PDB file of C-alpha atoms in Angstrom:
ATOM      1  CA  MET W 306      22.212 273.141  -0.069  1.00 74.00           C
ATOM      2  CA  LYS W 307      22.827 269.459   0.614  1.00 90.00           C
ATOM      3  CA  THR W 308      22.883 267.053  -2.332  1.00 92.00           C
ATOM      4  CA  GLU W 309      19.996 265.039  -0.932  1.00 92.00           C
ATOM      5  CA  GLU W 310      17.817 268.155  -0.693  1.00 94.00           C
ATOM      6  CA  ILE W 311      18.680 269.208  -4.242  1.00 95.00           C
ATOM      7  CA  ILE W 312      17.568 265.781  -5.495  1.00 93.00           C
ATOM      8  CA  LYS W 313      14.391 265.768  -3.388  1.00 92.00           C
ATOM      9  CA  ILE W 314      13.365 269.254  -4.503  1.00 95.00           C
ATOM     10  CA  PHE W 315      13.958 268.416  -8.169  1.00 95.00           C
ATOM     11  CA  ALA W 316      12.010 265.134  -7.927  1.00 92.00           C
ATOM     12  CA  GLU W 317       9.067 266.762  -6.117  1.00 94.00           C
ATOM     13  CA  LYS W 318       8.951 269.717  -8.493  1.00 95.00           C
ATOM     14  CA  LYS W 319       8.915 267.509 -11.571  1.00 95.00           C
ATOM     15  CA  LYS W 320       6.298 265.226 -10.041  1.00 93.00           C
ATOM     16  CA  SER W 321       4.040 268.220  -9.408  1.00 95.00           C
ATOM     17  CA  GLN W 322       4.524 269.204 -13.061  1.00 94.00           C
ATOM     18  CA  GLY W 323       3.098 265.838 -14.101  1.00 93.00           C
ATOM     19  CA  PHE W 324       6.234 263.933 -15.112  1.00 93.00           C
ATOM     20  CA  THR W 325       6.275 260.215 -14.315  1.00 89.00           C
ATOM     21  CA  GLN W 326       8.526 258.808 -11.592  1.00 85.00           C
ATOM     22  CA  GLU W 327      10.376 256.716 -14.164  1.00 83.00           C
ATOM     23  CA  GLU W 328      11.153 259.742 -16.314  1.00 89.00           C
ATOM     24  CA  ILE W 329      12.315 261.653 -13.243  1.00 90.00           C
ATOM     25  CA  ASN W 330      14.582 258.776 -12.172  1.00 87.00           C
ATOM     26  CA  LYS W 331      16.084 258.453 -15.636  1.00 88.00           C
ATOM     27  CA  THR W 332      16.728 262.200 -15.702  1.00 92.00           C
ATOM     28  CA  ILE W 333      18.455 262.044 -12.308  1.00 91.00           C
ATOM     29  CA  PHE W 334      20.683 259.266 -13.634  1.00 88.00           C
ATOM     30  CA  ILE W 335      21.548 261.339 -16.707  1.00 91.00           C
ATOM     31  CA  ALA W 336      22.160 264.420 -14.554  1.00 93.00           C
ATOM     32  CA  ALA W 337      24.548 262.472 -12.313  1.00 91.00           C
ATOM     33  CA  ASN W 338      26.589 261.438 -15.369  1.00 89.00           C
ATOM     34  CA  VAL W 339      26.711 265.017 -16.636  1.00 92.00           C
ATOM     35  CA  ALA W 340      27.730 266.306 -13.172  1.00 93.00           C
ATOM     36  CA  ILE W 341      30.622 263.830 -12.958  1.00 88.00           C
ATOM     37  CA  SER W 342      31.756 264.673 -16.481  1.00 86.00           C
ATOM     38  CA  ASN W 343      31.673 268.401 -15.666  1.00 89.00           C
ATOM     39  CA  LEU W 344      33.682 267.791 -12.507  1.00 89.00           C
ATOM     40  CA  PHE W 345      36.479 266.382 -14.701  1.00 80.00           C
ATOM     41  CA  LYS W 346      36.328 269.397 -16.972  1.00 83.00           C
ATOM     42  CA  GLU W 347      36.834 271.745 -14.032  1.00 86.00           C
ATOM     43  CA  LEU W 348      40.144 270.226 -12.957  1.00 80.00           C
ATOM     44  CA  ASP W 349      42.902 272.429 -14.260  1.00 74.00           C
ATOM     45  CA  ASN W 350      46.247 271.325 -12.844  1.00 74.00           C
ATOM     46  CA  VAL W 351      48.316 268.235 -12.185  1.00 73.00           C
ATOM     47  CA  GLU W 352      47.944 268.442  -8.426  1.00 77.00           C
ATOM     48  CA  GLU W 353      44.137 268.446  -8.603  1.00 79.00           C
ATOM     49  CA  LYS W 354      44.139 265.604 -11.099  1.00 77.00           C
ATOM     50  CA  GLU W 355      46.507 263.558  -8.982  1.00 78.00           C
ATOM     51  CA  LYS W 356      44.404 264.102  -5.874  1.00 81.00           C
ATOM     52  CA  ILE W 357      41.215 263.009  -7.586  1.00 83.00           C
ATOM     53  CA  LYS W 358      42.868 259.936  -9.113  1.00 81.00           C
ATOM     54  CA  ASN W 359      43.835 258.762  -5.661  1.00 85.00           C
ATOM     55  CA  LEU W 360      40.331 259.348  -4.296  1.00 87.00           C
ATOM     56  CA  GLY W 361      38.822 257.124  -6.975  1.00 87.00           C
ATOM     57  CA  ARG W 362      41.297 254.319  -6.385  1.00 85.00           C
ATOM     58  CA  GLU W 363      40.847 254.545  -2.632  1.00 87.00           C
ATOM     59  CA  PHE W 364      37.073 254.206  -2.931  1.00 89.00           C
ATOM     60  CA  LEU W 365      37.211 251.201  -5.267  1.00 88.00           C
ATOM     61  CA  ARG W 366      39.219 249.259  -2.718  1.00 86.00           C
ATOM     62  CA  ASP W 367      36.217 249.258  -0.398  1.00 86.00           C
ATOM     63  CA  PRO W 368      33.008 250.294  -2.218  1.00 85.00           C
ATOM     64  CA  GLN W 369      30.695 249.012   0.541  1.00 86.00           C
ATOM     65  CA  ASN W 370      32.152 251.307   3.154  1.00 90.00           C
ATOM     66  CA  THR W 371      29.800 254.290   3.252  1.00 90.00           C
ATOM     67  CA  VAL W 372      31.752 255.915   6.112  1.00 92.00           C
ATOM     68  CA  LYS W 373      34.798 255.983   3.861  1.00 92.00           C
ATOM     69  CA  LEU W 374      32.624 257.213   0.993  1.00 92.00           C
ATOM     70  CA  GLU W 375      31.425 260.150   3.101  1.00 92.00           C
ATOM     71  CA  SER W 376      34.975 260.916   4.157  1.00 93.00           C
ATOM     72  CA  LEU W 377      36.331 260.889   0.581  1.00 93.00           C
ATOM     73  CA  GLY W 378      33.446 263.125  -0.497  1.00 93.00           C
ATOM     74  CA  LYS W 379      34.599 265.737   2.017  1.00 94.00           C
ATOM     75  CA  THR W 380      38.090 265.997   0.515  1.00 92.00           C
ATOM     76  CA  VAL W 381      38.932 269.453  -0.817  1.00 92.00           C
ATOM     77  CA  ILE W 382      39.819 269.114  -4.503  1.00 90.00           C
ATOM     78  CA  ASN W 383      40.307 272.613  -5.900  1.00 88.00           C
ATOM     79  CA  LYS W 384      41.819 276.013  -5.182  1.00 87.00           C
ATOM     80  CA  LYS W 385      38.445 277.456  -4.243  1.00 90.00           C
ATOM     81  CA  GLY W 386      38.414 275.102  -1.277  1.00 91.00           C
ATOM     82  CA  GLU W 387      35.439 273.098  -2.542  1.00 93.00           C
ATOM     83  CA  THR W 388      35.082 269.449  -1.617  1.00 93.00           C
ATOM     84  CA  PHE W 389      34.505 266.608  -4.091  1.00 93.00           C
ATOM     85  CA  GLU W 390      30.826 266.455  -3.133  1.00 95.00           C
ATOM     86  CA  GLU W 391      30.376 270.226  -3.260  1.00 96.00           C
ATOM     87  CA  VAL W 392      31.655 270.346  -6.836  1.00 94.00           C
ATOM     88  CA  LEU W 393      29.425 267.421  -7.825  1.00 93.00           C
ATOM     89  CA  SER W 394      26.437 268.921  -6.055  1.00 95.00           C
ATOM     90  CA  ARG W 395      26.927 272.347  -7.663  1.00 96.00           C
ATOM     91  CA  ASN W 396      27.074 270.767 -11.122  1.00 95.00           C
ATOM     92  CA  LEU W 397      24.007 268.643 -10.413  1.00 95.00           C
ATOM     93  CA  GLU W 398      21.972 271.650  -9.256  1.00 97.00           C
ATOM     94  CA  SER W 399      23.115 273.716 -12.220  1.00 97.00           C
ATOM     95  CA  PHE W 400      21.950 270.987 -14.619  1.00 97.00           C
ATOM     96  CA  PHE W 401      18.618 270.552 -12.819  1.00 97.00           C
ATOM     97  CA  ASN W 402      18.017 274.307 -13.041  1.00 96.00           C
ATOM     98  CA  GLN W 403      18.204 274.129 -16.826  1.00 96.00           C
ATOM     99  CA  LEU W 404      15.406 271.570 -16.979  1.00 94.00           C
TER     100      LEU W 404
ATOM    101  CA  MET G 461      -7.686 287.240 -13.439  1.00 43.00           C
ATOM    102  CA  ASP G 462     -10.859 285.165 -13.619  1.00 43.00           C
ATOM    103  CA  GLU G 463     -14.227 286.383 -14.965  1.00 45.00           C
ATOM    104  CA  THR G 464     -15.294 287.777 -11.583  1.00 45.00           C
ATOM    105  CA  GLY G 465     -12.166 289.868 -11.326  1.00 47.00           C
ATOM    106  CA  GLY G 466     -10.462 287.561  -8.811  1.00 47.00           C
ATOM    107  CA  ILE G 467      -6.908 286.389  -9.086  1.00 48.00           C
ATOM    108  CA  LEU G 468      -6.586 282.841 -10.360  1.00 43.00           C
ATOM    109  CA  PRO G 469      -4.217 280.604  -8.405  1.00 43.00           C
ATOM    110  CA  GLN G 470      -0.846 280.162 -10.003  1.00 44.00           C
ATOM    111  CA  VAL G 471      -0.280 276.572 -11.056  1.00 43.00           C
ATOM    112  CA  GLU G 472       3.195 275.662 -12.167  1.00 45.00           C
ATOM    113  CA  LYS G 473       2.902 273.908 -15.492  1.00 45.00           C
ATOM    114  CA  ALA G 474       5.345 271.513 -17.055  1.00 46.00           C
ATOM    115  CA  ARG G 475       7.287 272.845 -19.996  1.00 51.00           C
ATOM    116  CA  PRO G 476       6.302 271.095 -23.196  1.00 50.00           C
ATOM    117  CA  GLY G 477       8.281 268.030 -24.298  1.00 67.00           C
ATOM    118  CA  SER G 478       9.955 265.140 -22.599  1.00 90.00           C
ATOM    119  CA  LEU G 479      12.111 265.762 -19.556  1.00 94.00           C
ATOM    120  CA  VAL G 480      14.618 263.162 -20.746  1.00 94.00           C
ATOM    121  CA  GLU G 481      14.793 264.693 -24.229  1.00 94.00           C
ATOM    122  CA  ARG G 482      15.637 268.066 -22.722  1.00 95.00           C
ATOM    123  CA  ALA G 483      18.242 266.497 -20.446  1.00 95.00           C
ATOM    124  CA  VAL G 484      19.919 264.794 -23.419  1.00 95.00           C
ATOM    125  CA  GLN G 485      19.755 267.979 -25.488  1.00 95.00           C
ATOM    126  CA  ILE G 486      21.397 270.045 -22.752  1.00 95.00           C
ATOM    127  CA  GLY G 487      23.809 267.374 -21.486  1.00 94.00           C
ATOM    128  CA  GLY G 488      25.169 266.388 -24.910  1.00 92.00           C
ATOM    129  CA  PRO G 489      27.011 263.123 -25.685  1.00 87.00           C
ATOM    130  CA  VAL G 490      27.538 262.177 -22.021  1.00 86.00           C
ATOM    131  CA  ALA G 491      23.802 262.467 -21.345  1.00 90.00           C
ATOM    132  CA  GLU G 492      23.002 260.552 -24.526  1.00 88.00           C
ATOM    133  CA  ARG G 493      25.226 257.637 -23.512  1.00 81.00           C
ATOM    134  CA  ALA G 494      23.730 257.626 -20.022  1.00 83.00           C
ATOM    135  CA  ALA G 495      20.221 257.514 -21.479  1.00 85.00           C
ATOM    136  CA  LYS G 496      21.216 254.582 -23.709  1.00 80.00           C
ATOM    137  CA  LEU G 497      22.703 252.703 -20.786  1.00 78.00           C
ATOM    138  CA  TRP G 498      19.506 253.242 -18.825  1.00 79.00           C
ATOM    139  CA  ASP G 499      17.540 251.824 -21.728  1.00 77.00           C
ATOM    140  CA  GLY G 500      19.799 248.794 -21.728  1.00 69.00           C
ATOM    141  CA  ALA G 501      21.691 249.550 -24.927  1.00 61.00           C
ATOM    142  CA  VAL G 502      23.767 246.444 -25.455  1.00 59.00           C
ATOM    143  CA  ASP G 503      25.962 248.000 -28.133  1.00 63.00           C
ATOM    144  CA  LEU G 504      27.374 250.432 -25.584  1.00 63.00           C
ATOM    145  CA  MET G 505      28.694 247.531 -23.536  1.00 64.00           C
ATOM    146  CA  ARG G 506      29.639 245.182 -26.376  1.00 67.00           C
ATOM    147  CA  LYS G 507      33.349 245.961 -26.294  1.00 64.00           C
ATOM    148  CA  VAL G 508      33.584 245.864 -22.533  1.00 66.00           C
ATOM    149  CA  ASP G 509      34.995 242.914 -20.615  1.00 69.00           C
ATOM    150  CA  VAL G 510      32.242 240.439 -19.725  1.00 72.00           C
ATOM    151  CA  GLY G 511      32.975 240.714 -15.995  1.00 72.00           C
ATOM    152  CA  ILE G 512      32.656 244.478 -16.056  1.00 72.00           C
ATOM    153  CA  ARG G 513      29.455 244.212 -18.064  1.00 74.00           C
ATOM    154  CA  ALA G 514      28.004 241.840 -15.475  1.00 75.00           C
ATOM    155  CA  THR G 515      28.848 244.297 -12.727  1.00 76.00           C
ATOM    156  CA  VAL G 516      27.180 247.152 -14.561  1.00 77.00           C
ATOM    157  CA  ILE G 517      24.020 245.077 -14.977  1.00 76.00           C
ATOM    158  CA  ALA G 518      24.135 244.019 -11.321  1.00 77.00           C
ATOM    159  CA  GLY G 519      24.650 247.662 -10.415  1.00 79.00           C
ATOM    160  CA  LEU G 520      21.592 248.707 -12.392  1.00 77.00           C
ATOM    161  CA  ALA G 521      19.590 246.027 -10.603  1.00 74.00           C
ATOM    162  CA  SER G 522      20.868 247.335  -7.298  1.00 76.00           C
ATOM    163  CA  LEU G 523      19.885 250.868  -8.197  1.00 78.00           C
ATOM    164  CA  ALA G 524      16.477 249.534  -9.192  1.00 73.00           C
ATOM    165  CA  THR G 525      15.944 247.988  -5.784  1.00 75.00           C
ATOM    166  CA  ALA G 526      17.110 251.223  -4.217  1.00 76.00           C
ATOM    167  CA  GLY G 527      14.243 252.960  -5.992  1.00 73.00           C
ATOM    168  CA  VAL G 528      16.612 254.886  -8.186  1.00 73.00           C
ATOM    169  CA  VAL G 529      16.521 253.012 -11.457  1.00 70.00           C
ATOM    170  CA  HIS G 530      13.772 251.055 -13.179  1.00 64.00           C
ATOM    171  CA  ALA G 531      15.864 248.622 -15.172  1.00 60.00           C
ATOM    172  CA  GLU G 532      13.190 246.481 -16.713  1.00 56.00           C
ATOM    173  CA  GLY G 533      13.913 242.782 -16.425  1.00 58.00           C
ATOM    174  CA  LEU G 534      16.817 243.310 -14.064  1.00 56.00           C
ATOM    175  CA  GLY G 535      14.963 242.885 -10.794  1.00 55.00           C
ATOM    176  CA  GLY G 536      16.578 241.626  -7.617  1.00 58.00           C
ATOM    177  CA  GLY G 537      19.453 242.801  -5.499  1.00 61.00           C
ATOM    178  CA  ILE G 538      23.173 242.852  -5.870  1.00 63.00           C
ATOM    179  CA  ASP G 539      25.359 240.107  -4.475  1.00 65.00           C
ATOM    180  CA  ILE G 540      28.328 241.983  -3.062  1.00 63.00           C
ATOM    181  CA  ASP G 541      30.574 238.930  -2.833  1.00 64.00           C
ATOM    182  CA  GLN G 542      29.801 237.981  -6.400  1.00 61.00           C
ATOM    183  CA  VAL G 543      30.947 241.330  -7.733  1.00 67.00           C
ATOM    184  CA  ARG G 544      33.935 241.714  -5.412  1.00 75.00           C
ATOM    185  CA  GLU G 545      36.286 240.342  -8.030  1.00 73.00           C
ATOM    186  CA  THR G 546      34.974 242.739 -10.615  1.00 72.00           C
ATOM    187  CA  PHE G 547      35.387 245.679  -8.266  1.00 80.00           C
ATOM    188  CA  ASP G 548      39.001 244.616  -7.831  1.00 80.00           C
ATOM    189  CA  LYS G 549      39.322 244.620 -11.592  1.00 78.00           C
ATOM    190  CA  LEU G 550      37.761 248.069 -11.824  1.00 80.00           C
ATOM    191  CA  SER G 551      40.262 249.200  -9.216  1.00 83.00           C
ATOM    192  CA  GLN G 552      43.174 247.906 -11.305  1.00 81.00           C
ATOM    193  CA  LEU G 553      41.753 249.570 -14.395  1.00 79.00           C
ATOM    194  CA  ALA G 554      41.503 252.822 -12.448  1.00 80.00           C
ATOM    195  CA  ASN G 555      45.310 252.879 -12.404  1.00 79.00           C
ATOM    196  CA  GLN G 556      45.335 252.909 -16.178  1.00 78.00           C
ATOM    197  CA  TYR G 557      42.182 254.977 -16.620  1.00 78.00           C
ATOM    198  CA  PRO G 558      41.658 257.242 -13.595  1.00 77.00           C
ATOM    199  CA  ILE G 559      38.266 258.282 -14.920  1.00 80.00           C
ATOM    200  CA  VAL G 560      36.994 254.820 -13.919  1.00 83.00           C
ATOM    201  CA  GLY G 561      37.768 255.338 -10.236  1.00 85.00           C
ATOM    202  CA  VAL G 562      36.576 258.898 -10.127  1.00 86.00           C
ATOM    203  CA  ALA G 563      33.333 258.056 -11.929  1.00 88.00           C
ATOM    204  CA  ALA G 564      32.798 255.182  -9.482  1.00 90.00           C
ATOM    205  CA  LEU G 565      33.362 257.501  -6.524  1.00 92.00           C
ATOM    206  CA  GLY G 566      31.167 260.257  -7.984  1.00 92.00           C
ATOM    207  CA  GLY G 567      28.451 257.795  -8.983  1.00 91.00           C
ATOM    208  CA  GLY G 568      28.646 255.996  -5.647  1.00 91.00           C
ATOM    209  CA  LEU G 569      28.348 259.260  -3.745  1.00 92.00           C
ATOM    210  CA  LEU G 570      25.516 260.706  -5.819  1.00 92.00           C
ATOM    211  CA  MET G 571      23.514 257.466  -5.856  1.00 90.00           C
ATOM    212  CA  HIS G 572      24.082 257.100  -2.122  1.00 91.00           C
ATOM    213  CA  ARG G 573      22.378 260.501  -1.754  1.00 91.00           C
ATOM    214  CA  VAL G 574      19.630 259.593  -4.228  1.00 89.00           C
ATOM    215  CA  ASP G 575      18.936 256.350  -2.365  1.00 88.00           C
ATOM    216  CA  ARG G 576      18.597 258.243   0.898  1.00 87.00           C
ATOM    217  CA  ALA G 577      16.460 260.951  -0.728  1.00 87.00           C
ATOM    218  CA  PHE G 578      14.087 258.137  -1.759  1.00 84.00           C
ATOM    219  CA  GLY G 579      14.010 256.706   1.753  1.00 84.00           C
ATOM    220  CA  GLY G 580      16.708 253.998   1.637  1.00 83.00           C
ATOM    221  CA  ASN G 581      19.816 253.675   3.783  1.00 83.00           C
ATOM    222  CA  GLY G 582      22.148 254.565   0.924  1.00 85.00           C
ATOM    223  CA  LEU G 583      24.234 251.398   0.752  1.00 85.00           C
ATOM    224  CA  LYS G 584      22.608 249.804  -2.276  1.00 84.00           C
ATOM    225  CA  GLY G 585      22.669 253.104  -4.088  1.00 86.00           C
ATOM    226  CA  ALA G 586      26.350 253.595  -3.299  1.00 88.00           C
ATOM    227  CA  VAL G 587      27.460 250.141  -4.435  1.00 87.00           C
ATOM    228  CA  GLY G 588      25.135 250.056  -7.453  1.00 86.00           C
ATOM    229  CA  GLY G 589      26.092 253.584  -8.452  1.00 87.00           C
ATOM    230  CA  ALA G 590      29.800 252.816  -8.182  1.00 88.00           C
ATOM    231  CA  ALA G 591      29.413 249.729 -10.381  1.00 84.00           C
ATOM    232  CA  VAL G 592      27.311 251.460 -13.008  1.00 84.00           C
ATOM    233  CA  PHE G 593      29.306 254.673 -13.233  1.00 85.00           C
ATOM    234  CA  GLY G 594      32.713 252.978 -13.119  1.00 84.00           C
ATOM    235  CA  GLY G 595      31.570 250.594 -15.829  1.00 79.00           C
ATOM    236  CA  LEU G 596      30.035 253.382 -17.870  1.00 76.00           C
ATOM    237  CA  ALA G 597      33.285 255.333 -17.737  1.00 78.00           C
ATOM    238  CA  LEU G 598      35.117 252.248 -18.943  1.00 75.00           C
ATOM    239  CA  ALA G 599      32.581 251.648 -21.692  1.00 69.00           C
ATOM    240  CA  THR G 600      32.841 255.201 -22.928  1.00 67.00           C
ATOM    241  CA  GLN G 601      36.615 255.201 -22.910  1.00 63.00           C
ATOM    242  CA  VAL G 602      36.475 252.083 -25.054  1.00 56.00           C
ATOM    243  CA  GLY G 603      33.873 253.671 -27.283  1.00 51.00           C
ATOM    244  CA  GLY G 604      35.771 256.930 -27.825  1.00 45.00           C
ATOM    245  CA  GLY G 605      34.445 260.479 -27.873  1.00 48.00           C
ATOM    246  CA  ASN G 606      34.968 263.305 -25.425  1.00 47.00           C
ATOM    247  CA  ILE G 607      35.461 261.065 -22.432  1.00 42.00           C
ATOM    248  CA  MET G 608      38.315 259.290 -24.211  1.00 44.00           C
ATOM    249  CA  GLU G 609      40.061 262.630 -24.526  1.00 50.00           C
ATOM    250  CA  MET G 610      39.570 263.196 -20.820  1.00 44.00           C
ATOM    251  CA  VAL G 611      40.943 259.744 -20.054  1.00 41.00           C
ATOM    252  CA  LYS G 612      44.077 260.561 -22.045  1.00 47.00           C
ATOM    253  CA  LYS G 613      44.514 263.830 -20.180  1.00 51.00           C
ATOM    254  CA  MET G 614      43.857 262.245 -16.818  1.00 44.00           C
ATOM    255  CA  SER G 615      46.207 259.363 -17.569  1.00 43.00           C
ATOM    256  CA  SER G 616      49.069 261.544 -18.804  1.00 43.00           C
TER     257      SER G 616
END
């Protein structure tokens, strides 16, 4: 499932359960931090770490360029063949499912 | 079943307690720091370079205008040119602390998606997210804890 859909479904579900929009937004922000942190934890060799370091530096050179952002997000970062965004998205969904 | 023997409609009910409290409980220290940053905890940013701190605040304001974050008192947009210098600084710091760059990329990407999920074009979310998450990573590496350990590993 696409990241955008995961976020939309979570937000709509929590709204229907009576949570306020502000609480939902804050939770999404927290979940994003947890997802990024878990992405780091999953990296298990020098090659993967090196690849991800370069992605971060590359993005910071031009943070307004969303085309570049999309492209970097599609970079495969682990042995399973998952992209940067797929790993982030999986961790985000996993965290949402626990709430 | 209701009193006439019919089946009552199933209504999904919220689990008791605050959503944020559960998120912090499950997410641990990283979630706790994120919640504090959202609430504008100054102590989290105290040890961080003033320029970086300004970018984080501008980033929160940007996320707010993107409909992602309600940072009370931080209304208004983000001036890209104004924070350009700070992004350059974040980029330099990413050489020393790779977690800064990766958090900026991850935050930029996720907030880009959030912005679009809420009906925006994604740009404000991406830039604001990059500023906030890159700055948060820097703040936490200064503050210590689990992320500091990760920084050491990533930087070795």
